[in-house]
PDB file of C-alpha atoms and ligand atoms in Angstrom:
ATOM      1  CA  GLU A   1      38.989  32.420  28.154  1.00 56.00           C
ATOM      2  CA  PHE A   2      37.272  34.242  25.321  1.00 60.00           C
ATOM      3  CA  SER A   3      39.120  31.831  22.554  1.00 68.00           C
ATOM      4  CA  ARG A   4      38.561  28.696  24.672  1.00 69.00           C
ATOM      5  CA  GLN A   5      34.711  29.575  24.605  1.00 69.00           C
ATOM      6  CA  GLN A   6      34.824  30.672  21.167  1.00 69.00           C
ATOM      7  CA  ASN A   7      36.766  27.071  20.637  1.00 72.00           C
ATOM      8  CA  VAL A   8      33.977  25.302  22.060  1.00 68.00           C
ATOM      9  CA  PHE A   9      30.947  27.261  20.006  1.00 68.00           C
ATOM     10  CA  LEU A  10      32.782  26.723  16.924  1.00 67.00           C
ATOM     11  CA  SER A  11      33.323  23.174  17.624  1.00 72.00           C
ATOM     12  CA  SER A  12      29.675  22.629  18.608  1.00 72.00           C
ATOM     13  CA  TYR A  13      28.745  24.339  15.339  1.00 72.00           C
ATOM     14  CA  ASN A  14      30.982  22.471  13.467  1.00 75.00           C
ATOM     15  CA  GLU A  15      29.376  19.464  14.686  1.00 74.00           C
ATOM     16  CA  SER A  16      25.670  20.438  14.185  1.00 80.00           C
ATOM     17  CA  ILE A  17      26.428  21.394  10.441  1.00 81.00           C
ATOM     18  CA  HIS A  18      27.902  17.738  10.465  1.00 79.00           C
ATOM     19  CA  GLN A  19      24.749  15.987  11.981  1.00 83.00           C
ATOM     20  CA  ALA A  20      22.753  17.916   9.390  1.00 82.00           C
ATOM     21  CA  ALA A  21      24.868  16.762   6.653  1.00 85.00           C
ATOM     22  CA  THR A  22      24.809  13.130   8.248  1.00 90.00           C
ATOM     23  CA  ARG A  23      20.737  13.450   8.366  1.00 91.00           C
ATOM     24  CA  LYS A  24      20.508  14.725   5.071  1.00 93.00           C
ATOM     25  CA  LYS A  25      22.458  11.867   3.758  1.00 95.00           C
ATOM     26  CA  ASP A  26      20.523   8.965   5.544  1.00 95.00           C
ATOM     27  CA  ILE A  27      17.254  10.764   4.739  1.00 97.00           C
ATOM     28  CA  GLN A  28      18.050  10.325   1.230  1.00 98.00           C
ATOM     29  CA  LYS A  29      18.929   7.086   1.129  1.00 97.00           C
ATOM     30  CA  MET A  30      16.124   5.982   3.571  1.00 98.00           C
ATOM     31  CA  LEU A  31      13.570   7.888   1.346  1.00 98.00           C
ATOM     32  CA  ILE A  32      14.633   5.817  -1.667  1.00 98.00           C
ATOM     33  CA  GLU A  33      14.283   2.739   0.292  1.00 97.00           C
ATOM     34  CA  ALA A  34      10.546   3.769   1.554  1.00 98.00           C
ATOM     35  CA  ILE A  35       9.313   4.509  -1.884  1.00 97.00           C
ATOM     36  CA  ARG A  36      10.812   1.280  -3.182  1.00 97.00           C
ATOM     37  CA  ASP A  37       9.399  -0.683  -0.334  1.00 95.00           C
ATOM     38  CA  PHE A  38       5.824   1.424  -0.274  1.00 94.00           C
ATOM     39  CA  ASN A  39       6.686   1.966   3.346  1.00 95.00           C
ATOM     40  CA  ILE A  40       5.327   5.552   3.176  1.00 98.00           C
ATOM     41  CA  ASP A  41       2.046   6.147   5.003  1.00 98.00           C
ATOM     42  CA  VAL A  42      -1.363   7.830   4.406  1.00 98.00           C
ATOM     43  CA  TYR A  43      -3.324   9.371   6.921  1.00 98.00           C
ATOM     44  CA  PHE A  44      -6.895  10.762   6.412  1.00 98.00           C
ATOM     45  CA  GLN A  45      -8.108  14.213   7.597  1.00 98.00           C
ATOM     46  CA  PRO A  46     -12.157  14.755   7.770  1.00 98.00           C
ATOM     47  CA  LYS A  47     -13.687  17.507   5.769  1.00 98.00           C
ATOM     48  CA  ILE A  48     -17.034  18.897   7.404  1.00 98.00           C
ATOM     49  CA  ASP A  49     -20.132  20.541   5.748  1.00 98.00           C
ATOM     50  CA  LEU A  50     -20.611  23.434   7.518  1.00 98.00           C
ATOM     51  CA  GLN A  51     -24.404  23.639   6.879  1.00 97.00           C
ATOM     52  CA  SER A  52     -25.051  20.099   8.048  1.00 97.00           C
ATOM     53  CA  ARG A  53     -22.331  19.753   9.855  1.00 97.00           C
ATOM     54  CA  ARG A  54     -21.929  16.226   8.229  1.00 97.00           C
ATOM     55  CA  ILE A  55     -18.493  14.561   7.500  1.00 98.00           C
ATOM     56  CA  SER A  56     -18.232  15.757   3.729  1.00 98.00           C
ATOM     57  CA  GLY A  57     -15.092  13.877   2.571  1.00 98.00           C
ATOM     58  CA  TYR A  58     -11.586  13.204   3.643  1.00 98.00           C
ATOM     59  CA  GLU A  59      -7.997  14.457   2.478  1.00 98.00           C
ATOM     60  CA  ALA A  60      -5.189  11.873   2.336  1.00 98.00           C
ATOM     61  CA  LEU A  61      -2.079  13.204   3.632  1.00 98.00           C
ATOM     62  CA  MET A  62       1.239  11.201   3.284  1.00 98.00           C
ATOM     63  CA  ARG A  63       2.891  10.340   6.718  1.00 98.00           C
ATOM     64  CA  TRP A  64       6.380   9.039   6.967  1.00 98.00           C
ATOM     65  CA  PHE A  65       7.907   7.763  10.123  1.00 97.00           C
ATOM     66  CA  THR A  66      11.792   6.805  10.372  1.00 96.00           C
ATOM     67  CA  ASP A  67      13.587   4.678  13.120  1.00 94.00           C
ATOM     68  CA  GLU A  68      16.235   6.948  13.364  1.00 94.00           C
ATOM     69  CA  TYR A  69      14.788  10.693  13.151  1.00 96.00           C
ATOM     70  CA  GLY A  70      11.058  10.065  13.867  1.00 97.00           C
ATOM     71  CA  TYR A  71       8.541  11.751  11.800  1.00 98.00           C
ATOM     72  CA  VAL A  72       9.991  13.553   8.808  1.00 98.00           C
ATOM     73  CA  SER A  73       7.038  16.150   7.350  1.00 98.00           C
ATOM     74  CA  PRO A  74       5.850  16.011   3.864  1.00 98.00           C
ATOM     75  CA  LEU A  75       7.484  19.264   3.037  1.00 96.00           C
ATOM     76  CA  GLU A  76      10.850  17.628   3.942  1.00 97.00           C
ATOM     77  CA  VAL A  77       9.827  14.473   2.107  1.00 98.00           C
ATOM     78  CA  ILE A  78       8.715  16.262  -1.055  1.00 97.00           C
ATOM     79  CA  GLU A  79      12.058  18.393  -1.061  1.00 97.00           C
ATOM     80  CA  THR A  80      14.093  15.721  -0.539  1.00 98.00           C
ATOM     81  CA  ALA A  81      12.256  13.662  -3.441  1.00 97.00           C
ATOM     82  CA  GLN A  82      12.694  16.815  -5.347  1.00 96.00           C
ATOM     83  CA  GLU A  83      16.682  16.766  -5.016  1.00 97.00           C
ATOM     84  CA  LEU A  84      16.656  13.076  -5.853  1.00 97.00           C
ATOM     85  CA  ASN A  85      14.668  13.662  -9.008  1.00 97.00           C
ATOM     86  CA  VAL A  86      12.013  10.963  -7.414  1.00 98.00           C
ATOM     87  CA  LEU A  87       9.046  13.213  -7.033  1.00 96.00           C
ATOM     88  CA  PHE A  88       7.197  11.153  -9.697  1.00 96.00           C
ATOM     89  CA  GLU A  89       7.956   7.777  -7.847  1.00 98.00           C
ATOM     90  CA  LEU A  90       6.866   9.812  -4.680  1.00 98.00           C
ATOM     91  CA  ASP A  91       3.506  10.640  -5.770  1.00 97.00           C
ATOM     92  CA  LYS A  92       2.748   7.193  -7.553  1.00 97.00           C
ATOM     93  CA  CYS A  93       3.796   5.406  -4.307  1.00 98.00           C
ATOM     94  CA  VAL A  94       1.730   7.645  -2.129  1.00 98.00           C
ATOM     95  CA  MET A  95      -1.236   7.537  -4.683  1.00 98.00           C
ATOM     96  CA  LYS A  96      -1.288   3.570  -4.859  1.00 97.00           C
ATOM     97  CA  LYS A  97      -1.118   3.434  -0.837  1.00 98.00           C
ATOM     98  CA  ALA A  98      -3.777   5.793  -0.653  1.00 98.00           C
ATOM     99  CA  LEU A  99      -6.324   3.732  -2.936  1.00 98.00           C
ATOM    100  CA  SER A 100      -5.091   0.496  -1.269  1.00 98.00           C
ATOM    101  CA  ILE A 101      -6.261   1.878   1.933  1.00 98.00           C
ATOM    102  CA  ILE A 102      -9.431   3.376   0.529  1.00 98.00           C
ATOM    103  CA  LYS A 103     -10.384   0.320  -0.898  1.00 98.00           C
ATOM    104  CA  THR A 104     -10.464  -1.461   2.615  1.00 97.00           C
ATOM    105  CA  LEU A 105     -12.886   0.992   4.076  1.00 97.00           C
ATOM    106  CA  PRO A 106     -15.941   1.226   1.383  1.00 96.00           C
ATOM    107  CA  HIS A 107     -18.250   2.530   3.931  1.00 96.00           C
ATOM    108  CA  ILE A 108     -16.078   5.291   5.326  1.00 98.00           C
ATOM    109  CA  PHE A 109     -14.759   6.787   1.636  1.00 98.00           C
ATOM    110  CA  THR A 110     -17.920   6.729  -0.491  1.00 98.00           C
ATOM    111  CA  VAL A 111     -19.320   9.057  -3.193  1.00 98.00           C
ATOM    112  CA  LYS A 112     -21.087  11.145  -0.490  1.00 97.00           C
ATOM    113  CA  SER A 113     -17.553  11.560   1.548  1.00 98.00           C
ATOM    114  CA  PRO A 114     -14.874  11.108  -0.987  1.00 98.00           C
ATOM    115  CA  VAL A 115     -11.209  11.294  -0.493  1.00 98.00           C
ATOM    116  CA  SER A 116      -8.610  13.742  -2.024  1.00 98.00           C
ATOM    117  CA  ILE A 117      -5.338  12.770  -2.872  1.00 98.00           C
ATOM    118  CA  ASN A 118      -2.560  15.511  -3.272  1.00 97.00           C
ATOM    119  CA  ILE A 119      -0.555  15.642  -6.703  1.00 96.00           C
ATOM    120  CA  SER A 120       2.308  17.912  -6.639  1.00 93.00           C
ATOM    121  CA  ALA A 121       2.134  20.627  -9.104  1.00 90.00           C
ATOM    122  CA  ARG A 122       4.887  19.364 -10.854  1.00 90.00           C
ATOM    123  CA  ASN A 123       3.514  16.044 -11.755  1.00 94.00           C
ATOM    124  CA  PHE A 124       0.025  17.311 -12.568  1.00 94.00           C
ATOM    125  CA  GLY A 125       0.638  17.737 -16.184  1.00 92.00           C
ATOM    126  CA  SER A 126       2.337  14.008 -16.318  1.00 94.00           C
ATOM    127  CA  LYS A 127       0.108  11.763 -18.567  1.00 94.00           C
ATOM    128  CA  ARG A 128       1.704   8.617 -17.254  1.00 96.00           C
ATOM    129  CA  LEU A 129       0.553   9.746 -13.446  1.00 97.00           C
ATOM    130  CA  ILE A 130      -2.734  10.928 -14.271  1.00 97.00           C
ATOM    131  CA  ASP A 131      -3.551   7.571 -16.418  1.00 97.00           C
ATOM    132  CA  GLY A 132      -2.256   5.633 -13.556  1.00 97.00           C
ATOM    133  CA  LEU A 133      -4.416   7.221 -11.170  1.00 98.00           C
ATOM    134  CA  ILE A 134      -7.400   6.433 -13.388  1.00 98.00           C
ATOM    135  CA  LEU A 135      -6.460   3.104 -14.196  1.00 98.00           C
ATOM    136  CA  GLY A 136      -5.839   2.312 -10.389  1.00 98.00           C
ATOM    137  CA  VAL A 137      -9.115   3.396  -9.464  1.00 98.00           C
ATOM    138  CA  GLN A 138     -10.853   1.156 -12.344  1.00 97.00           C
ATOM    139  CA  ASP A 139      -8.473  -1.798 -11.476  1.00 97.00           C
ATOM    140  CA  LEU A 140      -9.471  -1.679  -7.645  1.00 98.00           C
ATOM    141  CA  GLY A 141     -13.227  -1.416  -8.639  1.00 97.00           C
ATOM    142  CA  LEU A 142     -13.432   2.045  -6.959  1.00 98.00           C
ATOM    143  CA  ASP A 143     -16.347   4.552  -7.776  1.00 98.00           C
ATOM    144  CA  PRO A 144     -14.461   7.212  -9.296  1.00 98.00           C
ATOM    145  CA  ARG A 145     -16.657  10.090  -7.675  1.00 98.00           C
ATOM    146  CA  SER A 146     -15.540   8.806  -4.454  1.00 98.00           C
ATOM    147  CA  ILE A 147     -11.897   9.934  -5.427  1.00 98.00           C
ATOM    148  CA  GLU A 148     -10.741  13.599  -5.829  1.00 98.00           C
ATOM    149  CA  VAL A 149      -7.571  15.105  -6.937  1.00 98.00           C
ATOM    150  CA  GLU A 150      -5.834  18.256  -5.068  1.00 97.00           C
ATOM    151  CA  VAL A 151      -3.218  20.351  -6.961  1.00 94.00           C
ATOM    152  CA  THR A 152      -1.875  23.719  -6.126  1.00 90.00           C
ATOM    153  CA  GLU A 153      -2.548  26.556  -8.614  1.00 86.00           C
ATOM    154  CA  ASP A 154       1.401  26.389  -9.315  1.00 83.00           C
ATOM    155  CA  ALA A 155       0.613  23.599 -11.603  1.00 80.00           C
ATOM    156  CA  LEU A 156      -1.516  26.106 -13.708  1.00 79.00           C
ATOM    157  CA  LEU A 157       1.078  28.610 -13.862  1.00 73.00           C
ATOM    158  CA  THR A 158       1.452  27.757 -17.417  1.00 65.00           C
ATOM    159  CA  ILE A 159      -1.807  26.121 -18.773  1.00 61.00           C
ATOM    160  CA  GLY A 160      -0.017  23.934 -21.442  1.00 78.00           C
ATOM    161  CA  ASP A 161      -1.700  21.267 -23.113  1.00 85.00           C
ATOM    162  CA  GLN A 162      -0.409  18.851 -20.705  1.00 90.00           C
ATOM    163  CA  VAL A 163      -2.081  20.258 -17.635  1.00 91.00           C
ATOM    164  CA  GLN A 164      -5.490  20.929 -19.688  1.00 92.00           C
ATOM    165  CA  SER A 165      -5.421  17.369 -20.841  1.00 94.00           C
ATOM    166  CA  SER A 166      -4.638  15.876 -17.432  1.00 95.00           C
ATOM    167  CA  ALA A 167      -7.465  18.053 -16.348  1.00 95.00           C
ATOM    168  CA  ASN A 168      -9.873  16.665 -19.076  1.00 96.00           C
ATOM    169  CA  ALA A 169      -8.937  13.565 -18.333  1.00 97.00           C
ATOM    170  CA  LEU A 170     -10.062  13.401 -14.845  1.00 98.00           C
ATOM    171  CA  ARG A 171     -13.127  15.173 -15.659  1.00 97.00           C
ATOM    172  CA  GLU A 172     -14.049  12.265 -18.030  1.00 97.00           C
ATOM    173  CA  ALA A 173     -12.969   9.612 -15.374  1.00 98.00           C
ATOM    174  CA  GLY A 174     -15.378  11.532 -13.156  1.00 98.00           C
ATOM    175  CA  ILE A 175     -12.804  12.247 -10.719  1.00 98.00           C
ATOM    176  CA  LYS A 176     -13.116  15.709  -9.369  1.00 98.00           C
ATOM    177  CA  ILE A 177     -10.228  18.401  -8.821  1.00 97.00           C
ATOM    178  CA  CYS A 178      -9.767  20.716  -5.907  1.00 96.00           C
ATOM    179  CA  LEU A 179      -7.561  23.729  -6.559  1.00 95.00           C
ATOM    180  CA  ASP A 180      -5.482  23.616  -3.213  1.00 94.00           C
ATOM    181  CA  ASP A 181      -3.858  26.706  -1.285  1.00 92.00           C
ATOM    182  CA  PHE A 182      -5.914  29.114  -3.506  1.00 91.00           C
ATOM    183  CA  GLY A 183      -4.253  32.624  -3.636  1.00 84.00           C
ATOM    184  CA  THR A 184      -0.789  31.722  -2.109  1.00 87.00           C
ATOM    185  CA  GLY A 185       0.691  31.081  -6.100  1.00 79.00           C
ATOM    186  CA  TYR A 186       1.726  33.482  -8.630  1.00 75.00           C
ATOM    187  CA  SER A 187      -1.011  32.201 -10.967  1.00 74.00           C
ATOM    188  CA  ALA A 188      -3.382  34.618 -12.953  1.00 73.00           C
ATOM    189  CA  LEU A 189      -6.836  33.773 -12.442  1.00 82.00           C
ATOM    190  CA  SER A 190      -7.662  33.049 -15.978  1.00 82.00           C
ATOM    191  CA  TYR A 191      -7.296  29.450 -15.882  1.00 84.00           C
ATOM    192  CA  LEU A 192     -10.408  29.420 -13.727  1.00 88.00           C
ATOM    193  CA  GLY A 193     -12.374  29.656 -16.683  1.00 87.00           C
ATOM    194  CA  LYS A 194     -10.584  27.463 -18.703  1.00 87.00           C
ATOM    195  CA  LEU A 195     -10.350  24.088 -16.610  1.00 90.00           C
ATOM    196  CA  PRO A 196     -12.748  21.824 -15.419  1.00 93.00           C
ATOM    197  CA  LEU A 197     -12.247  22.524 -11.821  1.00 95.00           C
ATOM    198  CA  ASP A 198     -15.007  21.510  -8.848  1.00 96.00           C
ATOM    199  CA  ASN A 199     -13.574  22.765  -5.647  1.00 97.00           C
ATOM    200  CA  LEU A 200     -11.388  25.720  -4.483  1.00 96.00           C
ATOM    201  CA  LYS A 201      -9.480  25.304  -1.268  1.00 96.00           C
ATOM    202  CA  ILE A 202      -8.620  28.310   0.835  1.00 96.00           C
ATOM    203  CA  ASP A 203      -5.400  28.414   2.411  1.00 95.00           C
ATOM    204  CA  ARG A 204      -4.851  28.492   5.795  1.00 96.00           C
ATOM    205  CA  SER A 205      -2.983  31.571   5.878  1.00 96.00           C
ATOM    206  CA  PHE A 206      -6.491  33.263   4.707  1.00 96.00           C
ATOM    207  CA  VAL A 207      -8.369  31.640   7.562  1.00 97.00           C
ATOM    208  CA  ILE A 208      -5.876  33.122   9.944  1.00 97.00           C
ATOM    209  CA  GLU A 209      -6.465  36.515   8.749  1.00 96.00           C
ATOM    210  CA  SER A 210     -10.281  36.133   9.515  1.00 96.00           C
ATOM    211  CA  GLU A 211      -9.554  37.963  12.830  1.00 95.00           C
ATOM    212  CA  ASN A 212      -9.241  41.289  11.305  1.00 96.00           C
ATOM    213  CA  GLU A 213     -11.424  43.349   8.947  1.00 97.00           C
ATOM    214  CA  SER A 214      -9.358  43.364   5.828  1.00 96.00           C
ATOM    215  CA  GLY A 215      -8.639  39.535   6.133  1.00 96.00           C
ATOM    216  CA  ARG A 216     -12.426  38.947   6.333  1.00 97.00           C
ATOM    217  CA  LEU A 217     -13.106  41.142   3.280  1.00 97.00           C
ATOM    218  CA  MET A 218     -10.182  39.022   1.289  1.00 96.00           C
ATOM    219  CA  LEU A 219     -12.230  35.826   2.322  1.00 97.00           C
ATOM    220  CA  GLU A 220     -15.507  37.287   1.375  1.00 97.00           C
ATOM    221  CA  ALA A 221     -13.797  37.834  -2.128  1.00 96.00           C
ATOM    222  CA  ILE A 222     -12.250  34.530  -2.534  1.00 95.00           C
ATOM    223  CA  VAL A 223     -15.930  32.803  -1.674  1.00 97.00           C
ATOM    224  CA  SER A 224     -17.422  35.462  -4.177  1.00 96.00           C
ATOM    225  CA  ILE A 225     -14.831  34.478  -6.872  1.00 94.00           C
ATOM    226  CA  ALA A 226     -15.543  30.695  -6.435  1.00 95.00           C
ATOM    227  CA  LYS A 227     -19.048  30.990  -6.503  1.00 96.00           C
ATOM    228  CA  SER A 228     -18.791  33.153 -10.105  1.00 95.00           C
ATOM    229  CA  TYR A 229     -16.935  30.205 -11.664  1.00 95.00           C
ATOM    230  CA  HIS A 230     -19.409  27.578  -9.857  1.00 95.00           C
ATOM    231  CA  LEU A 231     -17.024  26.035  -7.700  1.00 96.00           C
ATOM    232  CA  THR A 232     -17.450  24.856  -4.290  1.00 97.00           C
ATOM    233  CA  VAL A 233     -15.345  26.265  -1.591  1.00 98.00           C
ATOM    234  CA  THR A 234     -13.568  24.494   1.346  1.00 98.00           C
ATOM    235  CA  ALA A 235     -11.605  26.429   3.902  1.00 98.00           C
ATOM    236  CA  GLU A 236      -8.331  24.534   5.573  1.00 97.00           C
ATOM    237  CA  GLY A 237      -6.949  25.104   8.989  1.00 98.00           C
ATOM    238  CA  ILE A 238     -10.073  25.784  10.958  1.00 98.00           C
ATOM    239  CA  GLU A 239      -8.837  25.872  14.462  1.00 98.00           C
ATOM    240  CA  THR A 240     -11.458  27.906  16.355  1.00 98.00           C
ATOM    241  CA  PRO A 241     -15.237  27.919  16.601  1.00 98.00           C
ATOM    242  CA  GLU A 242     -15.071  31.569  15.428  1.00 98.00           C
ATOM    243  CA  GLN A 243     -13.303  30.881  12.167  1.00 98.00           C
ATOM    244  CA  GLN A 244     -16.258  28.081  11.345  1.00 98.00           C
ATOM    245  CA  ALA A 245     -18.668  30.412  12.146  1.00 98.00           C
ATOM    246  CA  PHE A 246     -17.364  33.249  10.042  1.00 98.00           C
ATOM    247  CA  LEU A 247     -16.628  30.901   6.935  1.00 98.00           C
ATOM    248  CA  ALA A 248     -20.047  29.584   7.219  1.00 98.00           C
ATOM    249  CA  SER A 249     -21.478  33.096   7.259  1.00 98.00           C
ATOM    250  CA  ILE A 250     -20.061  34.021   3.758  1.00 98.00           C
ATOM    251  CA  GLY A 251     -21.259  30.959   2.127  1.00 98.00           C
ATOM    252  CA  CYS A 252     -18.024  28.803   2.409  1.00 98.00           C
ATOM    253  CA  GLU A 253     -19.592  24.944   2.221  1.00 98.00           C
ATOM    254  CA  TYR A 254     -16.748  22.785   3.607  1.00 98.00           C
ATOM    255  CA  ALA A 255     -14.025  22.947   6.282  1.00 98.00           C
ATOM    256  CA  GLN A 256     -11.186  21.151   7.518  1.00 98.00           C
ATOM    257  CA  GLY A 257      -8.911  21.730  10.504  1.00 98.00           C
ATOM    258  CA  PHE A 258      -7.590  21.071  13.954  1.00 98.00           C
ATOM    259  CA  TYR A 259     -10.737  22.035  15.069  1.00 98.00           C
ATOM    260  CA  TYR A 260     -12.465  19.015  13.788  1.00 98.00           C
ATOM    261  CA  SER A 261      -9.423  16.685  13.689  1.00 98.00           C
ATOM    262  CA  LYS A 262      -6.187  16.264  12.333  1.00 98.00           C
ATOM    263  CA  ALA A 263      -5.087  13.556   9.892  1.00 98.00           C
ATOM    264  CA  LEU A 264      -5.608  10.072  11.450  1.00 98.00           C
ATOM    265  CA  PRO A 265      -4.682   6.456  10.239  1.00 98.00           C
ATOM    266  CA  ALA A 266      -7.497   5.013   8.631  1.00 97.00           C
ATOM    267  CA  LYS A 267      -7.947   2.321  11.241  1.00 97.00           C
ATOM    268  CA  GLU A 268      -8.797   5.360  13.673  1.00 98.00           C
ATOM    269  CA  LEU A 269     -11.327   6.655  11.673  1.00 98.00           C
ATOM    270  CA  PRO A 270     -14.493   4.581  12.575  1.00 97.00           C
ATOM    271  CA  ALA A 271     -13.670   5.395  16.409  1.00 98.00           C
ATOM    272  CA  TRP A 272     -13.508   9.296  15.155  1.00 98.00           C
ATOM    273  CA  ILE A 273     -16.648   9.237  13.489  1.00 98.00           C
ATOM    274  CA  ASP A 274     -18.680   7.513  16.140  1.00 97.00           C
ATOM    275  CA  THR A 275     -17.504  10.181  18.437  1.00 97.00           C
ATOM    276  CA  TYR A 276     -18.300  12.916  16.018  1.00 97.00           C
ATOM    277  CA  GLN A 277     -21.708  11.970  15.313  1.00 95.00           C
ATOM    278  CA  ALA A 278     -22.447  11.373  18.785  1.00 94.00           C
ATOM    279  CA  GLU A 279     -21.742  14.975  19.665  1.00 87.00           C
TER     280      GLU A 279
HETATM  281  P1  C2E P   1      -1.876  20.945   2.111  1.00 88.18           P
HETATM  282  O1  C2E P   1      -2.432  19.868   0.821  1.00 88.18           O
HETATM  283  O2  C2E P   1      -2.596  22.252   1.926  1.00 88.18           O
HETATM  284  O3  C2E P   1      -2.760  20.113   3.413  1.00 88.18           O
HETATM  285  C1  C2E P   1      -2.828  21.079   4.563  1.00 88.18           C
HETATM  286  C2  C2E P   1      -2.202  20.947   5.653  1.00 88.18           C
HETATM  287  O4  C2E P   1      -2.341  21.664   6.620  1.00 88.18           O
HETATM  288  C3  C2E P   1      -1.720  19.435   6.283  1.00 88.18           C
HETATM  289  O5  C2E P   1      -0.303  19.546   6.711  1.00 88.18           O
HETATM  290  C4  C2E P   1      -2.611  19.517   7.244  1.00 88.18           C
HETATM  291  O6  C2E P   1      -1.919  18.338   8.129  1.00 88.18           O
HETATM  292  C5  C2E P   1      -2.462  20.864   7.833  1.00 88.18           C
HETATM  293  N1  C2E P   1      -3.502  21.266   8.424  1.00 88.18           N
HETATM  294  C6  C2E P   1      -4.648  20.610   8.481  1.00 88.18           C
HETATM  295  N2  C2E P   1      -5.420  21.639   9.408  1.00 88.18           N
HETATM  296  C7  C2E P   1      -4.853  22.094  10.280  1.00 88.18           C
HETATM  297  C8  C2E P   1      -4.932  23.258  11.215  1.00 88.18           C
HETATM  298  O7  C2E P   1      -5.939  23.345  11.811  1.00 88.18           O
HETATM  299  N3  C2E P   1      -3.976  23.940  11.693  1.00 88.18           N
HETATM  300  C9  C2E P   1      -2.583  23.656  11.133  1.00 88.18           C
HETATM  301  N4  C2E P   1      -1.817  24.387  11.504  1.00 88.18           N
HETATM  302  N5  C2E P   1      -2.536  22.678   9.954  1.00 88.18           N
HETATM  303  C10 C2E P   1      -3.325  22.260   9.637  1.00 88.18           C
HETATM  304  P2  C2E P   1       0.945  18.407   5.920  1.00 88.18           P
HETATM  305  O8  C2E P   1       0.415  17.132   6.208  1.00 88.18           O
HETATM  306  O9  C2E P   1       2.101  18.681   6.881  1.00 88.18           O
HETATM  307  O10 C2E P   1       1.171  18.590   4.622  1.00 88.18           O
HETATM  308  C11 C2E P   1       1.655  19.913   4.022  1.00 88.18           C
HETATM  309  C12 C2E P   1       1.941  19.985   2.645  1.00 88.18           C
HETATM  310  O11 C2E P   1       2.434  18.699   1.879  1.00 88.18           O
HETATM  311  C13 C2E P   1       0.380  19.735   2.139  1.00 88.18           C
HETATM  312  O12 C2E P   1      -0.334  21.105   1.941  1.00 88.18           O
HETATM  313  C14 C2E P   1       0.534  19.200   0.788  1.00 88.18           C
HETATM  314  O13 C2E P   1       0.801  20.238  -0.264  1.00 88.18           O
HETATM  315  C15 C2E P   1       1.860  18.373   0.617  1.00 88.18           C
HETATM  316  N6  C2E P   1       1.380  17.050   0.887  1.00 88.18           N
HETATM  317  C16 C2E P   1       1.062  16.259   1.798  1.00 88.18           C
HETATM  318  N7  C2E P   1       0.651  15.145   1.650  1.00 88.18           N
HETATM  319  C17 C2E P   1       0.920  14.987   0.618  1.00 88.18           C
HETATM  320  C18 C2E P   1       0.967  13.966  -0.241  1.00 88.18           C
HETATM  321  O14 C2E P   1       0.360  12.571  -0.061  1.00 88.18           O
HETATM  322  N8  C2E P   1       1.368  14.145  -1.772  1.00 88.18           N
HETATM  323  C19 C2E P   1       1.896  15.094  -2.298  1.00 88.18           C
HETATM  324  N9  C2E P   1       1.924  15.441  -3.460  1.00 88.18           N
HETATM  325  N10 C2E P   1       1.766  16.531  -1.294  1.00 88.18           N
HETATM  326  C20 C2E P   1       1.378  16.095  -0.067  1.00 88.18           C
HETATM  327 MG1   MG P   2      -4.106  19.680   0.188  1.00 88.18          MG
HETATM  328 MG1   MG P   3      -4.216  22.966   1.272  1.00 88.18          MG
HETATM  329 MG1   MG P   4      -2.132  24.756   2.478  1.00 88.18          MG
END
């Protein structure tokens, strides 16, 4: 009896390993096609000005839906793209898609409510990608001040010439730079004074810690660092009114999170904006 059970266990174990391997292969193949066919979607998550409660901008986030496996998260997409050596193509595809959607909604994506686009740390130093973004913005006739770039501090781990020139090129083009997931990487803080940054985004993991005293001290310290370097601060992952109230009280300017809205398809933004403004 025991060994029969064991066999049942082993065969279902083997089966799930097999299924995972099949899924992985399928996802790899489908991702190559999706990038080629421009079939990765981009959604937009609103950002709020904590003082005025007005909408202060949006973050563009990739969304990939597959027929066979449903929604595949950005983290899995990025990991797969990395394995396939097509992270550059992925970022380029998502960037172009984001810009093409932004172009269709000029009353929503404005200088006063800009859209930030994520660029993978690995690609931030790519002159080809950054020039592509700047040219794409120009070609579409978008105001560069309505576009921002989000990059995690991993990209700045070694501030080589490439990272420096990417940052300078964006600054010259009038595109702002947000430092994403601040405090979660291994970077030294020295880059803060060396690069033309505009905004610092506090990672959700710190926001969660606002429940306890040491977490609150940490958040105050982060906001204080940002102010010293004349950066604005955005808190991500706000889910409760308590978190909102605390971050506002320590001088954090902007917030983003499920408390306001998750990322929405562009066509749902007008209705969301109407409802938000009515409240
Ligand atoms: P991120 O740039 O830090 O984006 C914030 C993530 O937190 C998003 O997850 C967003 O949906 C989620 N989030 C926002 N508010 C809340 C909240 O209140 N609670 C919770 N639990 N989560 C919240 P998402 O879309 O799954 O993206 C994960 C990461 O994948 C992003 O982190 C970013 O690093 C990367 N990513 C997403 N889209 C893109 C893209 O288009 N290009 C690149 N290169 N990376 C992307
Ligand atoms: Mg981001
Ligand atoms: Mg972030
Ligand atoms: Mg984050």
